[in-house]
Amino acid sequence: MNIPTSNHPRVVIIGAGFAGIAIAKKLRNKNLQVVLLDKHNYHTFQPLLYQVATGGLEAGSIAYPIRKVIQEYKDFYFRLTSVKEIDTVNQKVISEIGDLHYDYLVIATGSKTNYFGNKEIERNAMSMKTIPQSLNIRSLILENFEQAVLVKDEAERNLLINFVLVGAGPTGVELAGALAEMKKAILQKDYPDLDIDKMQINLIQSGDRVLNTMSEKSSAEAEQFLLDLGVKIWKNVRVTNYDGKTVTTNSDLVFDTATVIWTAGVQGAKVAGLNAKSLVEKVERIRVNQYNQVVGYENIFAIGDIASMETELFPQGHPMMAQPAIQQGVLLGENLVNLIQNKPMKAFEYNDRGSMATIGRNLAVVDLPNYHFSGIFAWFVWMFVHLFSLIGFKNKAVVFLNWVYNYIRLDREGRLIVRPFKKRSFTTFTSDEI
Amino acid sequence: MNIPTSNHPRVVIIGAGFAGIAIAKKLRNKNLQVVLLDKHNYHTFQPLLYQVATGGLEAGSIAYPIRKVIQEYKDFYFRLTSVKEIDTVNQKVISEIGDLHYDYLVIATGSKTNYFGNKEIERNAMSMKTIPQSLNIRSLILENFEQAVLVKDEAERNLLINFVLVGAGPTGVELAGALAEMKKAILQKDYPDLDIDKMQINLIQSGDRVLNTMSEKSSAEAEQFLLDLGVKIWKNVRVTNYDGKTVTTNSDLVFDTATVIWTAGVQGAKVAGLNAKSLVEKVERIRVNQYNQVVGYENIFAIGDIASMETELFPQGHPMMAQPAIQQGVLLGENLVNLIQNKPMKAFEYNDRGSMATIGRNLAVVDLPNYHFSGIFAWFVWMFVHLFSLIGFKNKAVVFLNWVYNYIRLDREGRLIVRPFKKRSFTTFTSDEI
């Protein structure tokens, strides 16, 4: 990878998501050589991907150049690549652009969509974990409507304007709300020759409530907000297949639709080469101890979504969200410096600051550790927390400006098909390649 | 195309560029049925494409949803499609999504890059007429640098960081200036392990001055600005070929480069089906009379870049720029309404408001009909003219915010490879070489 040799121990970080960026910042100018690897040249603020998908924000507003983050860090390198495998015996990362020796390895590869092994759903449904995927969803939604105006057969037209979202976690709920608002405020006006009332937004959940990682109060309120917006909610329904036209379920229920957005599950974006016993089956996460040290290795660590730290409070690992990722990144940054200086490391303790989800204009739910609230104040809290979590002043300012504009004008001017999305059922390429 | 029948005569407009949007606005609620066709669902503000290509602006900031422009117009339709041919006998537009009868046809298809018949240049060079093309250029520039840090062979590395721009019109000059500023303010910091001084920006011009449609004063000043920024200018040099690695010219001069951006010529984006005598050879424009009526047809009109109205002052037609396009669109809008009401039409007269180009921070040249100025004041004039020409308040505000930020911080945070551009010559690098 053409990294110069250094007198300092080399730390290789794989992934520049919340966890990777957090530790990168902590390792700044700490007498270490650091090499940060990512398959994108930007950090993605994933919680706002759904707004990119629905035309409320431009992709650039929630992305930040990784090289800019580390611009003034000494002996600090970024390489744009995908990691293929880890050679733990020779302490090497094997990537598309060559091998790299590490003294310490930090795996922060995050998570990817989990289709639970169903290849047909994977082929036909849309996923929303990256910016290209969000832009594909945006293109597909708009292409559906452009196509719908041309179609004379009603059943075929309904197929195009029927949206099925599988999974009612924060992503599914926020996307459903945003689609419902698009329907009301924009699509109605943009497509006067379509009967937009026929547009359906179906949210399918295998469990018995939406937002099932939040409080029951939040679930109930979010559900009511969604229903008020016209979203159809299907609880206790498990999707069994989607062939590109029809969603089948574990009941008699079927949905004819050209668009399924799958947010029903995530799994660790694991890297090959680790010991089998350090992996948690099915969820594909990496088992770590309280120092985020990968089980069975001295000098390999995992943080963020990919790491599963089994504690009393979290027997299956921490929730796969930004907060644990950032906190683990920050702590491991400090711990690594201590470890190298032979000082003791500190055990990770998750500081749960609460969780929140927005459903639409003036509608959000917030669970603080001891307090729950919802409605317009929750919505403002949601906005400002997200705004201030964005990296960079310009992104904050542009997002703020867009939100103010969208709020006042009830608009989303990002409804642009910049790169047409060719639906997978027509060709064979995957959404990331376009 | 599923357009309802109407009691009003139907006007079909092909293209929603400056000319198409200008006439569309004029035909609003005029007892006509209007169908606007475009292959994108957005209008592109082409003068700022170079800023998208160099990461200064997001694509969404210079694009505007076409459906939003016509949202409240009565009996007004938009269809997303490419036109294949015009059947002038049966008065039909033949498109990818079906045929459409017209009573009046307005061709506003604009222009496309002219490679003067050289297929090899066309295959290997980059063009910058659309947003996807600008995003491809952005990706390619950044990918070149990401690759350059990996390459150990100096000649190969130089290939990647040597940029050749062919054509020194406004687009070539503005792009050269923007690249020079990126080199100084960003790439230097982003790639500390590269010797950025080795990066070359070569601007090749077949004529004897840059900006040859502007005043000689502007040309001389722009040239000096570019030289001060470190751009190498090659005048009186004609590019003869580019095989993906080497640019050959009509002299001994050759350039080894992985990136050629071709802005050396434009030609009309003509539509098939018109009489041969209504076409101007080589430039592929459509010959129109002083009412923008296509020669040989009563009810077919052409406006903007595609239209060639040969006048005493402009024996080869008006310059292919925004101003004549907008003015022709506005006038034809009024003339069409008059024509249909059997009132006389008004002949087009171009009101030349001057022209301008920006070279970089605080550097621009402005030619007014009777006055020339340059430098920081010209630069402010350039900015505000472009800002206020953008459609929509939000785009204006976001562009303004970006410019203020970029100006103060000397930055361009849009340096994101959102959709990788896979260039063919990249395959010459094997993983061993990396």
GROMACS .gro file of C-alpha atoms in nm, chain A residues 61-425:
model
  365
   61SER     CA    1  -2.466   1.719   0.294
   62ILE     CA    2  -2.437   1.401   0.497
   63ALA     CA    3  -2.098   1.289   0.370
   64TYR     CA    4  -1.760   1.423   0.476
   65PRO     CA    5  -1.422   1.368   0.309
   66ILE     CA    6  -1.216   1.132   0.525
   67ARG     CA    7  -0.891   1.292   0.414
   68LYS     CA    8  -1.017   1.621   0.548
   69VAL     CA    9  -1.071   1.472   0.894
   70ILE     CA   10  -0.711   1.351   0.915
   71GLN     CA   11  -0.560   1.636   0.713
   72GLU     CA   12  -0.328   1.765   0.980
   73TYR     CA   13  -0.257   1.443   1.166
   74LYS     CA   14   0.107   1.337   1.163
   75ASP     CA   15   0.214   0.994   1.034
   76PHE     CA   16  -0.149   0.927   0.952
   77TYR     CA   17  -0.256   0.772   0.621
   78PHE     CA   18  -0.579   0.703   0.442
   79ARG     CA   19  -0.619   0.438   0.174
   80LEU     CA   20  -0.930   0.384  -0.037
   81THR     CA   21  -0.978   0.009  -0.055
   82SER     CA   22  -1.183  -0.293   0.040
   83VAL     CA   23  -1.026  -0.539   0.281
   84LYS     CA   24  -1.039  -0.897   0.163
   85GLU     CA   25  -0.895  -1.085   0.455
   86ILE     CA   26  -0.685  -1.063   0.769
   87ASP     CA   27  -0.378  -1.278   0.803
   88THR     CA   28  -0.354  -1.294   1.181
   89VAL     CA   29  -0.043  -1.512   1.179
   90ASN     CA   30   0.168  -1.267   0.982
   91GLN     CA   31  -0.023  -0.965   1.114
   92LYS     CA   32  -0.128  -0.848   0.772
   93VAL     CA   33  -0.434  -0.690   0.624
   94ILE     CA   34  -0.491  -0.826   0.274
   95SER     CA   35  -0.672  -0.575   0.058
   96GLU     CA   36  -0.755  -0.501  -0.303
   97ILE     CA   37  -0.456  -0.268  -0.320
   98GLY     CA   38  -0.206  -0.497  -0.155
   99ASP     CA   39  -0.104  -0.619   0.189
  100LEU     CA   40  -0.026  -0.413   0.495
  101HIS     CA   41   0.146  -0.519   0.815
  102TYR     CA   42  -0.015  -0.407   1.140
  103ASP     CA   43   0.102  -0.397   1.496
  104TYR     CA   44  -0.249  -0.326   1.616
  105LEU     CA   45  -0.562  -0.380   1.416
  106VAL     CA   46  -0.896  -0.210   1.476
  107ILE     CA   47  -1.193  -0.359   1.292
  108ALA     CA   48  -1.469  -0.100   1.253
  109THR     CA   49  -1.637  -0.234   0.944
  110GLY     CA   50  -1.990  -0.170   1.071
  111SER     CA   51  -2.292  -0.361   0.953
  112LYS     CA   52  -2.473  -0.451   0.638
  113THR     CA   53  -2.825  -0.547   0.546
  114ASN     CA   54  -2.934  -0.889   0.665
  115TYR     CA   55  -3.166  -1.076   0.432
  116PHE     CA   56  -3.154  -1.383   0.655
  117GLY     CA   57  -3.027  -1.593   0.371
  118ASN     CA   58  -3.308  -1.519   0.123
  119LYS     CA   59  -3.125  -1.460  -0.205
  120GLU     CA   60  -3.438  -1.371  -0.397
  121ILE     CA   61  -3.528  -1.092  -0.157
  122GLU     CA   62  -3.167  -0.974  -0.169
  123ARG     CA   63  -3.182  -0.960  -0.548
  124ASN     CA   64  -3.513  -0.778  -0.572
  125ALA     CA   65  -3.536  -0.555  -0.267
  126MET     CA   66  -3.360  -0.225  -0.206
  127SER     CA   67  -3.127  -0.173   0.086
  128MET     CA   68  -3.034   0.159   0.247
  129LYS     CA   69  -2.700   0.136   0.426
  130THR     CA   70  -2.486   0.356   0.198
  131ILE     CA   71  -2.518   0.678   0.003
  132PRO     CA   72  -2.519   0.507  -0.338
  133GLN     CA   73  -2.798   0.281  -0.213
  134SER     CA   74  -2.998   0.581  -0.091
  135LEU     CA   75  -2.955   0.752  -0.426
  136ASN     CA   76  -3.072   0.436  -0.595
  137ILE     CA   77  -3.385   0.435  -0.381
  138ARG     CA   78  -3.445   0.801  -0.465
  139SER     CA   79  -3.410   0.731  -0.836
  140LEU     CA   80  -3.632   0.425  -0.818
  141ILE     CA   81  -3.913   0.605  -0.633
  142LEU     CA   82  -3.913   0.886  -0.890
  143GLU     CA   83  -3.876   0.651  -1.186
  144ASN     CA   84  -4.175   0.457  -1.058
  145PHE     CA   85  -4.389   0.770  -1.074
  146GLU     CA   86  -4.256   0.874  -1.415
  147GLN     CA   87  -4.343   0.527  -1.534
  148ALA     CA   88  -4.681   0.522  -1.362
  149VAL     CA   89  -4.805   0.823  -1.562
  150LEU     CA   90  -4.744   0.623  -1.879
  151VAL     CA   91  -4.917   0.305  -1.777
  152LYS     CA   92  -5.281   0.263  -1.869
  153ASP     CA   93  -5.342  -0.067  -1.693
  154GLU     CA   94  -5.454   0.009  -1.342
  155ALA     CA   95  -5.308  -0.300  -1.178
  156GLU     CA   96  -4.972  -0.228  -1.334
  157ARG     CA   97  -4.989   0.134  -1.226
  158ASN     CA   98  -5.073   0.037  -0.870
  159LEU     CA   99  -4.773  -0.192  -0.865
  160LEU     CA  100  -4.553   0.110  -0.935
  161ILE     CA  101  -4.700   0.337  -0.670
  162ASN     CA  102  -4.729   0.077  -0.396
  163PHE     CA  103  -4.433   0.091  -0.159
  164VAL     CA  104  -4.353  -0.187   0.083
  165LEU     CA  105  -4.108  -0.122   0.365
  166VAL     CA  106  -4.005  -0.431   0.556
  167GLY     CA  107  -3.888  -0.365   0.911
  168ALA     CA  108  -4.025  -0.099   1.142
  169GLY     CA  109  -3.709   0.003   1.322
  170PRO     CA  110  -3.601   0.369   1.310
  171THR     CA  111  -3.501   0.345   0.941
  172GLY     CA  112  -3.828   0.189   0.827
  173VAL     CA  113  -4.037   0.425   1.038
  174GLU     CA  114  -3.851   0.737   0.925
  175LEU     CA  115  -3.865   0.632   0.562
  176ALA     CA  116  -4.237   0.554   0.585
  177GLY     CA  117  -4.305   0.894   0.738
  178ALA     CA  118  -4.097   1.072   0.475
  179LEU     CA  119  -4.275   0.888   0.192
  180ALA     CA  120  -4.611   0.978   0.342
  181GLU     CA  121  -4.512   1.343   0.352
  182MET     CA  122  -4.386   1.329  -0.006
  183LYS     CA  123  -4.720   1.185  -0.108
  184LYS     CA  124  -4.915   1.463   0.053
  185ALA     CA  125  -4.700   1.767  -0.019
  186ILE     CA  126  -4.515   1.690  -0.340
  187LEU     CA  127  -4.633   1.393  -0.544
  188GLN     CA  128  -4.990   1.519  -0.538
  189LYS     CA  129  -4.872   1.838  -0.711
  190ASP     CA  130  -4.598   1.692  -0.926
  191TYR     CA  131  -4.822   1.428  -1.082
  192PRO     CA  132  -5.161   1.591  -1.132
  193ASP     CA  133  -5.245   1.331  -1.395
  194LEU     CA  134  -5.203   1.045  -1.145
  195ASP     CA  135  -5.448   0.951  -0.875
  196ILE     CA  136  -5.200   0.985  -0.591
  197ASP     CA  137  -5.460   0.870  -0.338
  198LYS     CA  138  -5.392   0.524  -0.476
  199MET     CA  139  -5.031   0.543  -0.360
  200GLN     CA  140  -4.976   0.304  -0.070
  201ILE     CA  141  -4.709   0.298   0.194
  202ASN     CA  142  -4.705  -0.039   0.367
  203LEU     CA  143  -4.485  -0.092   0.669
  204ILE     CA  144  -4.441  -0.454   0.764
  205GLN     CA  145  -4.308  -0.563   1.101
  206SER     CA  146  -4.255  -0.917   1.224
  207GLY     CA  147  -4.290  -0.813   1.588
  208ASP     CA  148  -4.594  -0.673   1.762
  209ARG     CA  149  -4.489  -0.307   1.763
  210VAL     CA  150  -4.295  -0.052   1.562
  211LEU     CA  151  -3.965   0.084   1.702
  212ASN     CA  152  -3.934  -0.222   1.922
  213THR     CA  153  -3.603  -0.113   2.068
  214MET     CA  154  -3.768   0.196   2.214
  215SER     CA  155  -4.021   0.235   2.496
  216GLU     CA  156  -4.374   0.103   2.453
  217LYS     CA  157  -4.498   0.459   2.477
  218SER     CA  158  -4.276   0.561   2.186
  219SER     CA  159  -4.394   0.263   1.985
  220ALA     CA  160  -4.759   0.346   2.042
  221GLU     CA  161  -4.715   0.712   1.960
  222ALA     CA  162  -4.500   0.651   1.655
  223GLU     CA  163  -4.760   0.406   1.531
  224GLN     CA  164  -5.036   0.663   1.574
  225PHE     CA  165  -4.830   0.930   1.396
  226LEU     CA  166  -4.775   0.694   1.105
  227LEU     CA  167  -5.140   0.598   1.084
  228ASP     CA  168  -5.236   0.966   1.085
  229LEU     CA  169  -4.999   1.018   0.794
  230GLY     CA  170  -5.172   0.740   0.603
  231VAL     CA  171  -4.912   0.465   0.643
  232LYS     CA  172  -5.055   0.115   0.659
  233ILE     CA  173  -4.892  -0.083   0.937
  234TRP     CA  174  -4.882  -0.461   0.934
  235LYS     CA  175  -4.764  -0.610   1.261
  236ASN     CA  176  -4.683  -0.973   1.337
  237VAL     CA  177  -4.631  -1.033   0.969
  238ARG     CA  178  -4.318  -1.200   0.842
  239VAL     CA  179  -4.215  -1.155   0.480
  240THR     CA  180  -4.124  -1.485   0.323
  241ASN     CA  181  -4.031  -1.383  -0.031
  242TYR     CA  182  -4.027  -1.111  -0.295
  243ASP     CA  183  -3.985  -1.203  -0.660
  244GLY     CA  184  -3.975  -0.844  -0.788
  245LYS     CA  185  -4.350  -0.823  -0.822
  246THR     CA  186  -4.520  -0.989  -0.525
  247VAL     CA  187  -4.434  -0.994  -0.158
  248THR     CA  188  -4.547  -1.311   0.012
  249THR     CA  189  -4.579  -1.345   0.386
  250ASN     CA  190  -4.629  -1.611   0.651
  251SER     CA  191  -5.004  -1.540   0.632
  252ASP     CA  192  -5.244  -1.507   0.339
  253LEU     CA  193  -5.138  -1.148   0.303
  254VAL     CA  194  -4.961  -1.061  -0.024
  255PHE     CA  195  -4.848  -0.728  -0.164
  256ASP     CA  196  -4.811  -0.654  -0.534
  257THR     CA  197  -4.537  -0.397  -0.562
  258ALA     CA  198  -4.245  -0.285  -0.774
  259THR     CA  199  -4.059  -0.153  -0.472
  260VAL     CA  200  -3.956  -0.326  -0.153
  261ILE     CA  201  -3.718  -0.146   0.080
  262TRP     CA  202  -3.568  -0.389   0.324
  263THR     CA  203  -3.471  -0.256   0.665
  264ALA     CA  204  -3.569  -0.568   0.855
  265GLY     CA  205  -3.228  -0.662   0.978
  266VAL     CA  206  -2.859  -0.591   0.994
  267GLN     CA  207  -2.561  -0.810   1.044
  268GLY     CA  208  -2.196  -0.744   1.102
  269ALA     CA  209  -1.991  -0.664   0.791
  270LYS     CA  210  -1.737  -0.925   0.892
  271VAL     CA  211  -1.387  -0.963   0.755
  272ALA     CA  212  -1.248  -1.303   0.667
  273GLY     CA  213  -0.952  -1.451   0.850
  274LEU     CA  214  -1.051  -1.447   1.213
  275ASN     CA  215  -1.087  -1.755   1.431
  276ALA     CA  216  -1.431  -1.916   1.411
  277LYS     CA  217  -1.479  -1.888   1.786
  278SER     CA  218  -1.440  -1.512   1.776
  279LEU     CA  219  -1.746  -1.483   1.555
  280VAL     CA  220  -2.106  -1.474   1.669
  281GLU     CA  221  -2.308  -1.685   1.433
  282LYS     CA  222  -2.605  -1.552   1.236
  283VAL     CA  223  -2.550  -1.187   1.332
  284GLU     CA  224  -2.192  -1.216   1.200
  285ARG     CA  225  -2.052  -0.990   1.471
  286ILE     CA  226  -1.710  -1.025   1.629
  287ARG     CA  227  -1.697  -1.126   1.994
  288VAL     CA  228  -1.493  -0.882   2.203
  289ASN     CA  229  -1.407  -0.850   2.569
  290GLN     CA  230  -1.472  -0.541   2.779
  291TYR     CA  231  -1.172  -0.369   2.618
  292ASN     CA  232  -1.308  -0.433   2.269
  293GLN     CA  233  -1.028  -0.684   2.225
  294VAL     CA  234  -1.130  -0.961   1.987
  295VAL     CA  235  -1.159  -1.291   2.171
  296GLY     CA  236  -0.846  -1.496   2.105
  297TYR     CA  237  -0.622  -1.209   1.995
  298GLU     CA  238  -0.398  -0.970   2.181
  299ASN     CA  239  -0.361  -0.699   1.920
  300ILE     CA  240  -0.689  -0.712   1.728
  301PHE     CA  241  -0.982  -0.502   1.836
  302ALA     CA  242  -1.333  -0.451   1.707
  303ILE     CA  243  -1.561  -0.152   1.772
  304GLY     CA  244  -1.904  -0.035   1.668
  305ASP     CA  245  -2.173  -0.242   1.500
  306ILE     CA  246  -1.933  -0.523   1.415
  307ALA     CA  247  -1.832  -0.574   1.780
  308SER     CA  248  -2.041  -0.787   2.011
  309MET     CA  249  -1.953  -0.726   2.374
  310GLU     CA  250  -2.172  -0.955   2.579
  311THR     CA  251  -2.252  -0.792   2.911
  312GLU     CA  252  -2.514  -0.849   3.176
  313LEU     CA  253  -2.720  -0.559   3.049
  314PHE     CA  254  -2.660  -0.648   2.685
  315PRO     CA  255  -2.630  -1.027   2.664
  316GLN     CA  256  -2.628  -1.007   2.283
  317GLY     CA  257  -2.400  -0.709   2.257
  318HIS     CA  258  -2.479  -0.340   2.244
  319PRO     CA  259  -2.739  -0.204   2.003
  320MET     CA  260  -2.599  -0.147   1.655
  321MET     CA  261  -2.627   0.230   1.665
  322ALA     CA  262  -2.409   0.538   1.648
  323GLN     CA  263  -2.378   0.598   2.024
  324PRO     CA  264  -2.210   0.272   2.131
  325ALA     CA  265  -1.988   0.294   1.822
  326ILE     CA  266  -1.866   0.644   1.903
  327GLN     CA  267  -1.817   0.564   2.272
  328GLN     CA  268  -1.622   0.248   2.194
  329GLY     CA  269  -1.408   0.433   1.941
  330VAL     CA  270  -1.323   0.706   2.187
  331LEU     CA  271  -1.241   0.466   2.470
  332LEU     CA  272  -1.038   0.229   2.255
  333GLY     CA  273  -0.839   0.528   2.134
  334GLU     CA  274  -0.740   0.600   2.491
  335ASN     CA  275  -0.693   0.233   2.578
  336LEU     CA  276  -0.465   0.166   2.281
  337VAL     CA  277  -0.235   0.450   2.380
  338ASN     CA  278  -0.232   0.311   2.735
  339LEU     CA  279  -0.172  -0.046   2.619
  340ILE     CA  280   0.127   0.059   2.411
  341GLN     CA  281   0.266   0.250   2.707
  342ASN     CA  282   0.202  -0.054   2.930
  343LYS     CA  283  -0.060   0.129   3.128
  344PRO     CA  284  -0.385  -0.040   3.231
  345MET     CA  285  -0.687  -0.026   3.001
  346LYS     CA  286  -1.033   0.083   3.110
  347ALA     CA  287  -1.334  -0.143   3.066
  348PHE     CA  288  -1.609  -0.014   2.837
  349GLU     CA  289  -1.932   0.095   2.992
  350TYR     CA  290  -2.210   0.210   2.768
  351ASN     CA  291  -2.356   0.544   2.859
  352ASP     CA  292  -2.706   0.521   2.717
  353ARG     CA  293  -2.810   0.874   2.635
  354GLY     CA  294  -3.146   0.763   2.505
  355SER     CA  295  -3.285   0.711   2.161
  356MET     CA  296  -3.518   0.892   1.929
  357ALA     CA  297  -3.693   0.865   1.597
  358THR     CA  298  -3.869   1.113   1.378
  359ILE     CA  299  -4.184   1.025   1.191
  360GLY     CA  300  -4.247   1.350   1.008
  361ARG     CA  301  -4.299   1.722   1.032
  362ASN     CA  302  -4.340   1.813   1.401
  363LEU     CA  303  -4.357   1.445   1.487
  364ALA     CA  304  -4.090   1.260   1.680
  365VAL     CA  305  -4.052   1.038   1.982
  366VAL     CA  306  -3.768   1.063   2.232
  367ASP     CA  307  -3.676   0.817   2.507
  368LEU     CA  308  -3.431   0.953   2.760
  369PRO     CA  309  -3.308   0.709   3.023
  370ASN     CA  310  -3.578   0.823   3.267
  371TYR     CA  311  -3.806   1.032   3.059
  372HIS     CA  312  -4.018   1.006   2.748
  373PHE     CA  313  -4.163   1.280   2.534
  374SER     CA  314  -4.299   1.325   2.183
  375GLY     CA  315  -4.448   1.567   1.935
  376ILE     CA  316  -4.315   1.899   1.818
  377PHE     CA  317  -4.065   1.952   2.100
  378ALA     CA  318  -3.927   1.600   2.048
  379TRP     CA  319  -3.900   1.681   1.680
  380PHE     CA  320  -3.692   1.991   1.749
  381VAL     CA  321  -3.471   1.792   1.984
  382TRP     CA  322  -3.429   1.525   1.715
  383MET     CA  323  -3.332   1.790   1.459
  384PHE     CA  324  -3.078   1.965   1.673
  385VAL     CA  325  -2.916   1.647   1.799
  386HIS     CA  326  -2.875   1.529   1.440
  387LEU     CA  327  -2.762   1.867   1.317
  388PHE     CA  328  -2.489   1.896   1.574
  389SER     CA  329  -2.376   1.539   1.523
  390LEU     CA  330  -2.290   1.607   1.159
  391ILE     CA  331  -1.921   1.653   1.090
  392GLY     CA  332  -1.822   1.994   0.963
  393PHE     CA  333  -1.968   2.342   0.977
  394LYS     CA  334  -2.070   2.353   0.612
  395ASN     CA  335  -2.273   2.033   0.630
  396LYS     CA  336  -2.449   2.158   0.943
  397ALA     CA  337  -2.529   2.489   0.775
  398VAL     CA  338  -2.651   2.334   0.450
  399VAL     CA  339  -2.864   2.074   0.627
  400PHE     CA  340  -3.011   2.342   0.853
  401LEU     CA  341  -3.090   2.560   0.555
  402ASN     CA  342  -3.254   2.271   0.373
  403TRP     CA  343  -3.461   2.180   0.676
  404VAL     CA  344  -3.582   2.533   0.729
  405TYR     CA  345  -3.671   2.558   0.361
  406ASN     CA  346  -3.839   2.219   0.349
  407TYR     CA  347  -4.031   2.301   0.666
  408ILE     CA  348  -4.160   2.635   0.548
  409ARG     CA  349  -4.228   2.528   0.191
  410LEU     CA  350  -4.330   2.168   0.259
  411ASP     CA  351  -4.090   2.081  -0.017
  412ARG     CA  352  -3.804   1.850  -0.112
  413GLU     CA  353  -3.624   1.985  -0.412
  414GLY     CA  354  -3.378   1.700  -0.425
  415ARG     CA  355  -3.624   1.494  -0.626
  416LEU     CA  356  -3.369   1.450  -0.901
  417ILE     CA  357  -3.295   1.134  -1.095
  418VAL     CA  358  -2.928   1.217  -1.130
  419ARG     CA  359  -2.820   0.862  -1.198
  420PRO     CA  360  -3.104   0.650  -1.322
  421PHE     CA  361  -3.138   0.328  -1.129
  422LYS     CA  362  -3.186   0.025  -1.343
  423LYS     CA  363  -3.383  -0.213  -1.137
  424ARG     CA  364  -3.206  -0.533  -1.060
  425SER     CA  365  -3.477  -0.749  -1.203
   0.00000   0.00000   0.00000
